[in-house]
Amino acid sequence: MEQRISLITLATSDLDASRRFYVDGLGWAPDLEADDVLMMRAGEHLILSLWRQEAFEEEVGAIAPGPGLAPLTLAHNVGSAEEVDGVLRAAREAGAPFVSVAAHREWGGYSGYFADPDGYRWEIAWAPGPVNDAVLP
């Protein structure tokens, strides 16, 4: 198996709300839209797939609800601290239900978080050095 990820799929409780957030609010462009799924290119060889929860569970299995956050984050790295603040501002304007204030981190970068309509946390980060060198176009 090659060392790569092709799709990241997130189950959504309201696909229409997720579409409004990502497409109308954040300006992402859909690559495929169907009744139960919305797919958008998220990198050169990576697709973010938002799947209506009922359809997700039919194929993958029952979701185990519980308190707290999903044990994962999605990250979007940018080239400067100012860009971090700009993306967080755009998420707030798009209606993100949670947006943290960005902060300088112990690891030498600057980052903050926002949540999409289903609560999935996105880290917006400026990580000067090898990480940004590896992930920025």
XYZ file of C-alpha atoms in Angstrom:
137
model
C 0.000 0.000 0.000
C 1.352 3.439 -0.947
C 1.870 6.012 1.807
C -0.878 8.486 0.917
C -4.486 9.453 1.689
C -6.960 9.811 -1.185
C -10.135 10.941 0.581
C -11.110 12.226 3.985
C -14.784 11.472 4.591
C -16.790 13.181 7.306
C -20.323 12.155 8.263
C -22.603 15.207 8.370
C -25.840 15.628 10.273
C -27.046 18.257 7.758
C -25.410 18.071 4.335
C -27.159 21.244 3.159
C -25.746 23.211 6.111
C -22.293 21.793 5.423
C -22.581 22.807 1.776
C -23.580 26.344 2.735
C -20.625 26.535 5.123
C -17.902 25.128 2.847
C -19.124 26.297 -0.576
C -21.069 29.491 0.083
C -19.201 30.576 3.231
C -15.598 29.484 2.679
C -15.679 29.545 -1.127
C -14.682 25.926 -1.796
C -15.663 24.512 -5.206
C -17.600 21.229 -5.405
C -16.223 18.531 -7.675
C -19.166 16.178 -7.214
C -22.588 16.726 -5.710
C -25.221 14.037 -5.208
C -28.149 13.480 -2.846
C -25.971 12.003 -0.104
C -22.479 13.391 -0.759
C -20.520 16.530 -1.543
C -16.909 16.123 -2.693
C -14.345 18.914 -3.006
C -10.697 18.802 -4.015
C -8.603 19.557 -0.936
C -5.145 19.036 -2.428
C -3.388 17.786 -5.515
C -4.458 14.194 -4.877
C -6.869 14.616 -1.967
C -10.657 14.971 -1.774
C -12.740 16.048 1.204
C -15.980 14.069 1.111
C -18.950 15.206 3.173
C -21.460 12.384 3.456
C -25.009 12.545 4.791
C -24.843 10.695 8.122
C -27.591 8.175 7.320
C -25.875 7.109 4.081
C -22.502 7.001 5.866
C -23.903 4.657 8.518
C -25.550 2.397 5.900
C -22.161 1.709 4.321
C -19.649 2.114 7.154
C -21.627 1.237 10.277
C -23.220 2.969 13.231
C -21.592 6.092 14.571
C -20.803 5.904 18.274
C -22.070 9.187 19.724
C -20.644 10.505 22.933
C -19.629 13.646 24.739
C -16.756 15.800 23.589
C -15.105 16.337 20.241
C -14.308 13.883 17.491
C -10.771 12.624 18.176
C -9.270 14.224 15.085
C -8.493 17.568 13.532
C -8.125 18.646 9.948
C -5.346 21.131 9.258
C -4.928 23.887 6.706
C -1.464 25.421 6.730
C -0.809 28.906 5.401
C 2.284 31.028 4.764
C 1.974 33.617 7.552
C 0.382 34.470 10.883
C -1.698 37.132 9.121
C -3.162 34.455 6.839
C -4.131 32.397 9.903
C -6.109 35.351 11.247
C -7.703 35.931 7.827
C -8.915 32.334 7.474
C -10.303 32.328 11.029
C -12.112 35.595 10.259
C -13.566 34.043 7.062
C -14.747 30.988 9.035
C -16.436 33.254 11.594
C -18.129 35.197 8.774
C -19.203 31.895 7.166
C -21.039 31.018 10.378
C -18.608 28.658 12.109
C -20.193 27.693 15.445
C -16.779 27.835 17.159
C -13.700 29.897 16.316
C -10.744 30.216 18.665
C -8.358 33.126 18.783
C -5.051 32.156 17.199
C -2.011 31.954 19.450
C 1.741 31.555 19.195
C 2.469 27.919 20.053
C 5.309 26.197 21.927
C 6.309 24.417 18.721
C 7.207 27.751 17.110
C 4.154 28.396 14.974
C 0.883 30.260 15.176
C -2.513 28.579 14.979
C -6.187 28.701 15.838
C -9.224 26.508 15.306
C -12.721 26.665 13.917
C -15.529 24.124 13.784
C -17.641 23.235 10.774
C -21.426 22.776 11.191
C -20.923 19.250 12.568
C -18.253 20.322 15.044
C -15.225 18.933 13.179
C -12.272 21.072 14.188
C -10.038 22.665 11.571
C -6.622 23.892 12.659
C -5.410 26.897 10.694
C -1.659 27.031 11.150
C 1.486 28.820 10.173
C 4.298 26.381 10.955
C 7.558 27.929 9.789
C 10.123 25.335 8.815
C 9.975 21.768 7.536
C 6.246 21.179 8.072
C 5.138 24.167 6.015
C 7.842 23.363 3.464
C 6.327 19.892 3.085
C 2.653 20.867 2.878
C 2.412 24.255 1.172
C 2.175 24.374 -2.613
